[in-house]
PDB file of C-alpha atoms in Angstrom:
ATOM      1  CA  UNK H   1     -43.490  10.422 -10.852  1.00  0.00           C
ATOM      2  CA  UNK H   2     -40.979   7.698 -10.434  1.00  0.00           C
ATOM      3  CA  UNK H   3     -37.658   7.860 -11.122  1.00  0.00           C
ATOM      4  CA  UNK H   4     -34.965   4.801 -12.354  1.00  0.00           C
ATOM      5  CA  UNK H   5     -32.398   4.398 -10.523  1.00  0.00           C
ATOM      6  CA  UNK H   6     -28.634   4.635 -12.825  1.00  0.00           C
ATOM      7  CA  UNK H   7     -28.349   1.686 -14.836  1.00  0.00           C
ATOM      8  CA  UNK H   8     -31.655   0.250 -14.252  1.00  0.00           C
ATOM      9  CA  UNK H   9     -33.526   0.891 -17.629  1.00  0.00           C
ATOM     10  CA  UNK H  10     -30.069   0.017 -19.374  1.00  0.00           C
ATOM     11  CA  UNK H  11     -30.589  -3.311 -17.410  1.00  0.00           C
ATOM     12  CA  UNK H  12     -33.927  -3.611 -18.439  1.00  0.00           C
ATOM     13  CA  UNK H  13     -33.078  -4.049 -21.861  1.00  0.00           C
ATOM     14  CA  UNK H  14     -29.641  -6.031 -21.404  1.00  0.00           C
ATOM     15  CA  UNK H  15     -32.651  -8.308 -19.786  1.00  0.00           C
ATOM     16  CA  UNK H  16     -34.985  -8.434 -22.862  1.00  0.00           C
ATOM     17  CA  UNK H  17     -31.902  -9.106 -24.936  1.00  0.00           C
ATOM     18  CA  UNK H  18     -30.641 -11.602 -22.711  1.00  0.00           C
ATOM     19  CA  UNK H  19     -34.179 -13.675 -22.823  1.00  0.00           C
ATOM     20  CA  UNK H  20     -34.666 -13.230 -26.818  1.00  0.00           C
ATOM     21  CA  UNK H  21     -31.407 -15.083 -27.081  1.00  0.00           C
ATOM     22  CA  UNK H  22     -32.538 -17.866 -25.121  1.00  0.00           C
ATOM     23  CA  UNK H  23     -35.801 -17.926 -26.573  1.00  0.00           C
ATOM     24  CA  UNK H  24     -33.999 -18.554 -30.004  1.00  0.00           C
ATOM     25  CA  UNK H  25     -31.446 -20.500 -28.593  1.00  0.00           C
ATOM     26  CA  UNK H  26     -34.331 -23.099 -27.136  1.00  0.00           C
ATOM     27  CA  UNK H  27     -36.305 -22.899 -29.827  1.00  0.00           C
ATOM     28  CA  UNK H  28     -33.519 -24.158 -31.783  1.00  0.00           C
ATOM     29  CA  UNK H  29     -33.426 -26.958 -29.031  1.00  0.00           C
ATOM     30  CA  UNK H  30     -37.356 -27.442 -29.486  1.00  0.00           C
ATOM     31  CA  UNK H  31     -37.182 -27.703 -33.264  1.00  0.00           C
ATOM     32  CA  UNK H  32     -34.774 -30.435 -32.786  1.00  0.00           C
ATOM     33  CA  UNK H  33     -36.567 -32.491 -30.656  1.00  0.00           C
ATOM     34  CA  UNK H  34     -40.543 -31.447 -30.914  1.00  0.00           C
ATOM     35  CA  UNK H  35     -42.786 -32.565 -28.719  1.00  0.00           C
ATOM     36  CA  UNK H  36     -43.818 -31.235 -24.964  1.00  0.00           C
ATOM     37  CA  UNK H  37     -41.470 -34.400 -23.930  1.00  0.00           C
ATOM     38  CA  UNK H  38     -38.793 -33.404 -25.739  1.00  0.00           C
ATOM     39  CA  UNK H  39     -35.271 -31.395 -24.428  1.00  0.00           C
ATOM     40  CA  UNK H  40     -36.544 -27.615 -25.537  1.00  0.00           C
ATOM     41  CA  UNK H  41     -40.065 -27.720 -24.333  1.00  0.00           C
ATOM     42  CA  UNK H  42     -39.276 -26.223 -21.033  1.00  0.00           C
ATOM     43  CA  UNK H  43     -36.225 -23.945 -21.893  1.00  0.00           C
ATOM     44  CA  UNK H  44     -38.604 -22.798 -24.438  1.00  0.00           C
ATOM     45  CA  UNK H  45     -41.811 -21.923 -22.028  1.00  0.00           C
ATOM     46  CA  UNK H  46     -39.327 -20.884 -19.252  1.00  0.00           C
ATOM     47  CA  UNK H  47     -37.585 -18.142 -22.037  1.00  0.00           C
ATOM     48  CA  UNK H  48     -40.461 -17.306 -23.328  1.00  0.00           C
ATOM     49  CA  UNK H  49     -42.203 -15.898 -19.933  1.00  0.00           C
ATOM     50  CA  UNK H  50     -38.548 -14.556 -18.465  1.00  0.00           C
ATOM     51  CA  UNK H  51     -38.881 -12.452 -22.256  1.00  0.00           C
ATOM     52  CA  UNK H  52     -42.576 -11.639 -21.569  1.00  0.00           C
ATOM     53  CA  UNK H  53     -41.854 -10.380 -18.392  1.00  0.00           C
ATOM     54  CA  UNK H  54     -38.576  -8.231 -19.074  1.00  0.00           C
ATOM     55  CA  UNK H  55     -40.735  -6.507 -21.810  1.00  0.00           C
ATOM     56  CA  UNK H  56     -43.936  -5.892 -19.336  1.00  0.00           C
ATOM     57  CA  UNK H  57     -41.408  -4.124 -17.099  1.00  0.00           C
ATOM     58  CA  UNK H  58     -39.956  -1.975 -19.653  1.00  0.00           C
ATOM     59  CA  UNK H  59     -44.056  -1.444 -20.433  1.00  0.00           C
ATOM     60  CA  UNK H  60     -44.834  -0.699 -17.009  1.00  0.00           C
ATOM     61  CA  UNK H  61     -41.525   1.545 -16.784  1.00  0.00           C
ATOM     62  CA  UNK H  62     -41.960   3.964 -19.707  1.00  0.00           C
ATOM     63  CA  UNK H  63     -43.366   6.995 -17.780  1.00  0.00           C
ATOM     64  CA  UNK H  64     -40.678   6.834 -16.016  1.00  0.00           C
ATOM     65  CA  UNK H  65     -38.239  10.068 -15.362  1.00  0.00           C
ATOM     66  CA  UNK H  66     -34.791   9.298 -16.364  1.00  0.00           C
ATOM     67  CA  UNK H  67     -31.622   8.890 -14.231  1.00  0.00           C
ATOM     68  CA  UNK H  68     -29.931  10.824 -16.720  1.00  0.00           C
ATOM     69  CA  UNK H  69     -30.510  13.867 -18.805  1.00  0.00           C
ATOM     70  CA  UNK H  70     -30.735  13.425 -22.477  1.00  0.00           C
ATOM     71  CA  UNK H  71     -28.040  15.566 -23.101  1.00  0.00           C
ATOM     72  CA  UNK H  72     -25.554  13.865 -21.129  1.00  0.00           C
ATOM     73  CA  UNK H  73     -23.127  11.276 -23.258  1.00  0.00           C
ATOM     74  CA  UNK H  74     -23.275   7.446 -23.649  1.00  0.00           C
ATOM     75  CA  UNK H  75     -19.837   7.072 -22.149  1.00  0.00           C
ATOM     76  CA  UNK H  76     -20.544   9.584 -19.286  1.00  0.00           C
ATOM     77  CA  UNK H  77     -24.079   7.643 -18.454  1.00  0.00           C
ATOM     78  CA  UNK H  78     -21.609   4.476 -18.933  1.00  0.00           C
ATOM     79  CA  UNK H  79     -19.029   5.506 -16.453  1.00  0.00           C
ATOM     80  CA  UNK H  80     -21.208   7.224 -13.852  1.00  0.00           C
ATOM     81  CA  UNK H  81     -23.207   3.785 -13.900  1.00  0.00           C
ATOM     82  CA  UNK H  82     -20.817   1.960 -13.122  1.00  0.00           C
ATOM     83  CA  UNK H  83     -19.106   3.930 -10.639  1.00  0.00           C
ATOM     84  CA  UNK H  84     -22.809   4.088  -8.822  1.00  0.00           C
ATOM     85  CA  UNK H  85     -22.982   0.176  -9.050  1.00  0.00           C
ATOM     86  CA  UNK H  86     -19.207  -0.725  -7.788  1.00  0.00           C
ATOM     87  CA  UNK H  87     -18.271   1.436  -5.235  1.00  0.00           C
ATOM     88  CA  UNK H  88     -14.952   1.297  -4.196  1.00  0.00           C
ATOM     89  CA  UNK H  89     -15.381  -1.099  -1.427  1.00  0.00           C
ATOM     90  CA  UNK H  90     -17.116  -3.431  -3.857  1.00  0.00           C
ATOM     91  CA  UNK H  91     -14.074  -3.316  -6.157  1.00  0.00           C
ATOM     92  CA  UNK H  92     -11.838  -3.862  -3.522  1.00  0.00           C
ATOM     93  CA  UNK H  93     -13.725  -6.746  -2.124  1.00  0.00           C
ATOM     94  CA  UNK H  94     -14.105  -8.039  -5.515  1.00  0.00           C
ATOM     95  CA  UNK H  95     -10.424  -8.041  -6.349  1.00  0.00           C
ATOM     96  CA  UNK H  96      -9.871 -10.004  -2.490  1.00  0.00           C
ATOM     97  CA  UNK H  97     -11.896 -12.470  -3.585  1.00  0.00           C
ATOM     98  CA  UNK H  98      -9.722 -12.956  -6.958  1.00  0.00           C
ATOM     99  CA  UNK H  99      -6.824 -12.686  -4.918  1.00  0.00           C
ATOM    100  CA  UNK H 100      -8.128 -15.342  -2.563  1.00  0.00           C
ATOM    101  CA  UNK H 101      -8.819 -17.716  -5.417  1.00  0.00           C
ATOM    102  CA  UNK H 102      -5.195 -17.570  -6.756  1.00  0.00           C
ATOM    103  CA  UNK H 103      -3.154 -17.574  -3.336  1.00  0.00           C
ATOM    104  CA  UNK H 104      -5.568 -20.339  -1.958  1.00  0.00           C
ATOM    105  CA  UNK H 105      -3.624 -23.413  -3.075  1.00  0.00           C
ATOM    106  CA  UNK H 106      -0.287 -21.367  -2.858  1.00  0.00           C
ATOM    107  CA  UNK H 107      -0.343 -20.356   0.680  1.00  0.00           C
ATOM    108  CA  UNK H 108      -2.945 -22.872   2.184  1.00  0.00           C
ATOM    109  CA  UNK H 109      -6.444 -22.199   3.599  1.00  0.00           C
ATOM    110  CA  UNK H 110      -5.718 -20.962   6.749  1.00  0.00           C
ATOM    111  CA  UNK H 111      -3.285 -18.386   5.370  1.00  0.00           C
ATOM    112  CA  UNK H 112      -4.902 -17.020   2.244  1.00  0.00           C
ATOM    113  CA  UNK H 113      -8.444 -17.370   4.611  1.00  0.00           C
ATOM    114  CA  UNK H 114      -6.745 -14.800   7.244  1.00  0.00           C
ATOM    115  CA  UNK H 115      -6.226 -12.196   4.814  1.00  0.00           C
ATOM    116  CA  UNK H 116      -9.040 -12.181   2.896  1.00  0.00           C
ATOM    117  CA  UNK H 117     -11.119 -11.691   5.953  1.00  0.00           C
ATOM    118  CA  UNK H 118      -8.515  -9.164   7.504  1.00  0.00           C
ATOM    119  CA  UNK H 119      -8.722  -7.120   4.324  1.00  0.00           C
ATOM    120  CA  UNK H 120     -12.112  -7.112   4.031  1.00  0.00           C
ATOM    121  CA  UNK H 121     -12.911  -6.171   7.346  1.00  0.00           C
ATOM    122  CA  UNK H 122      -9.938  -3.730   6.947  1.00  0.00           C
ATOM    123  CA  UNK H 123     -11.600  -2.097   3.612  1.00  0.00           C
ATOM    124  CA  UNK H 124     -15.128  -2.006   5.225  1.00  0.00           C
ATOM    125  CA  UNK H 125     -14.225  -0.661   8.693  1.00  0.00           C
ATOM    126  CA  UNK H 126     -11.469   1.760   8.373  1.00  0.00           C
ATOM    127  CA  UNK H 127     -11.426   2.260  12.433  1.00  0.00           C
ATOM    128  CA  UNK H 128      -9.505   0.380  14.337  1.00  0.00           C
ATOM    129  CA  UNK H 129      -7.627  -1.896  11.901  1.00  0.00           C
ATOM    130  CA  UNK H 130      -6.284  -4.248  14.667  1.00  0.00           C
ATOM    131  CA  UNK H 131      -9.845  -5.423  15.694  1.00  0.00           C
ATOM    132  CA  UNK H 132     -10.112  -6.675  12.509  1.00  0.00           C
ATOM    133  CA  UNK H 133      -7.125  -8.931  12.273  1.00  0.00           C
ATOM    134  CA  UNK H 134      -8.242 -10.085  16.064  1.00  0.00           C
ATOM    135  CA  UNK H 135     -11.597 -11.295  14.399  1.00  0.00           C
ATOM    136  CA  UNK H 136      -9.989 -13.028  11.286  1.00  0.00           C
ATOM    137  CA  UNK H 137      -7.765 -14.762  13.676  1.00  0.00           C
ATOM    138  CA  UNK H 138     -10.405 -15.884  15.493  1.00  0.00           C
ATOM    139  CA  UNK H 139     -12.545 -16.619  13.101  1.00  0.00           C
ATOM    140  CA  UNK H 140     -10.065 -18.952  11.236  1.00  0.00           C
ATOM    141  CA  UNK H 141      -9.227 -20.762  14.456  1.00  0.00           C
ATOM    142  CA  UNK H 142     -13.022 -21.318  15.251  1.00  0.00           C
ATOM    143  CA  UNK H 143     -12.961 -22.392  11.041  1.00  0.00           C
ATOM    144  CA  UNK H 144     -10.104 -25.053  11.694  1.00  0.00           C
ATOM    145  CA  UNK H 145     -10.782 -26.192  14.749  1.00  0.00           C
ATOM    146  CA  UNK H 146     -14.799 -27.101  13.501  1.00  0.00           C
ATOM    147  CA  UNK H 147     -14.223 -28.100  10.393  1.00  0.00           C
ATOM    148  CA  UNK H 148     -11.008 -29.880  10.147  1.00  0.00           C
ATOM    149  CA  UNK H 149     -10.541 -31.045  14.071  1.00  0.00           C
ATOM    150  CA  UNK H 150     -14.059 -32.054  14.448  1.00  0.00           C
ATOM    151  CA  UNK H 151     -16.003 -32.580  11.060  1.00  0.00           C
ATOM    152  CA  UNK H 152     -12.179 -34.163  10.336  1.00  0.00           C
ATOM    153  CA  UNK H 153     -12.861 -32.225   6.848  1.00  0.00           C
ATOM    154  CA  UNK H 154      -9.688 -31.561   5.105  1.00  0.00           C
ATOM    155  CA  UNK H 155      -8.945 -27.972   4.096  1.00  0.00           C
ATOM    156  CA  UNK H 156      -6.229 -26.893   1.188  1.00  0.00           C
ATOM    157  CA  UNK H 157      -2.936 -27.030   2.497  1.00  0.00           C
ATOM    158  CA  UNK H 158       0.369 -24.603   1.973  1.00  0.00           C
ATOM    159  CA  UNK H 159       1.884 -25.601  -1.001  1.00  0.00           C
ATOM    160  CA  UNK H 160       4.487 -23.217  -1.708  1.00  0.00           C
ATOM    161  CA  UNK H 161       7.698 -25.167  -1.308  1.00  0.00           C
ATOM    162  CA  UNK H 162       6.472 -28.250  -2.859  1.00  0.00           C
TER     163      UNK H 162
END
């Protein structure tokens, strides 16, 4: 017997929910413009087969063993889920990449472009941290010199002091 993986049934269903709102929300669309010409027609059809098919999976899935037992909590099944889903170099890469989008007109492309990739290569590969910040390097160089020497493209520059 198969067996869901954590989070997938609960996904399932955020799915089905996720098409019946757009099925109503196009359908809305539809009613104000009728026709097959008009703005809805296609939302609607599109919708309406992403809802068929999310509902044909949870169908085809119901014999399924559970990732969970029933006894376990909501919050526990939650938080387990989650934790299975983000692992902590996820998170980490996750919150670079937030990082990286508010220090990128601060500190300049180059700059903010170095450290992301250092810390990412950092939080993937714990060994040997100084390879990583060798390959960053390079790799920005062999970004700037491409890009903005050749392809003359200009990247974000520091603006910190002005």
């Amino acid at each position: 017997m198969k067996k869901f993986l954590k989070g997938e049934l609960g996904f399932l269903w955020f799915m089905a929910a996720f098409c019946a709102f757009w099925v109503w929300q196009s359908a809305l669309v539809l009613k104000a413009e009728p026709g097959m010409s008009g703005g809805g027609a296609f939302p609607f059809a599109c919708a309406c087969v992403m809802l068929l098919m999310s509902l044909l999976a949870i169908w085809e899935t119901r014999h399924y063993e559970k990732a969970f037992p029933k006894t376990d909590k909501l919050i526990s099944k939650i938080g387990e889920t989650i934790t299975w889903l983000f692992p902590k170099n996820v998170l980490c890469t996750m919150l670079y990449v937030l990082i990286y989008a508010l220090v990128l007109k601060k500190i300049g492309f180059l700059l903010a472009t170095f450290f992301f990739l250092a810390a990412c290569m950092i939080t993937v590969r714990t060994k040997k941290p100084w390879k990583s910040v060798l390959i960053a390097a390079v790799a920005v160089g062999v970004i700037y010199v491409l890009f903005h020497m050749i392809f003359r493209v200009r990247l974000p520059e520091f603006t910190l002091f002005r």
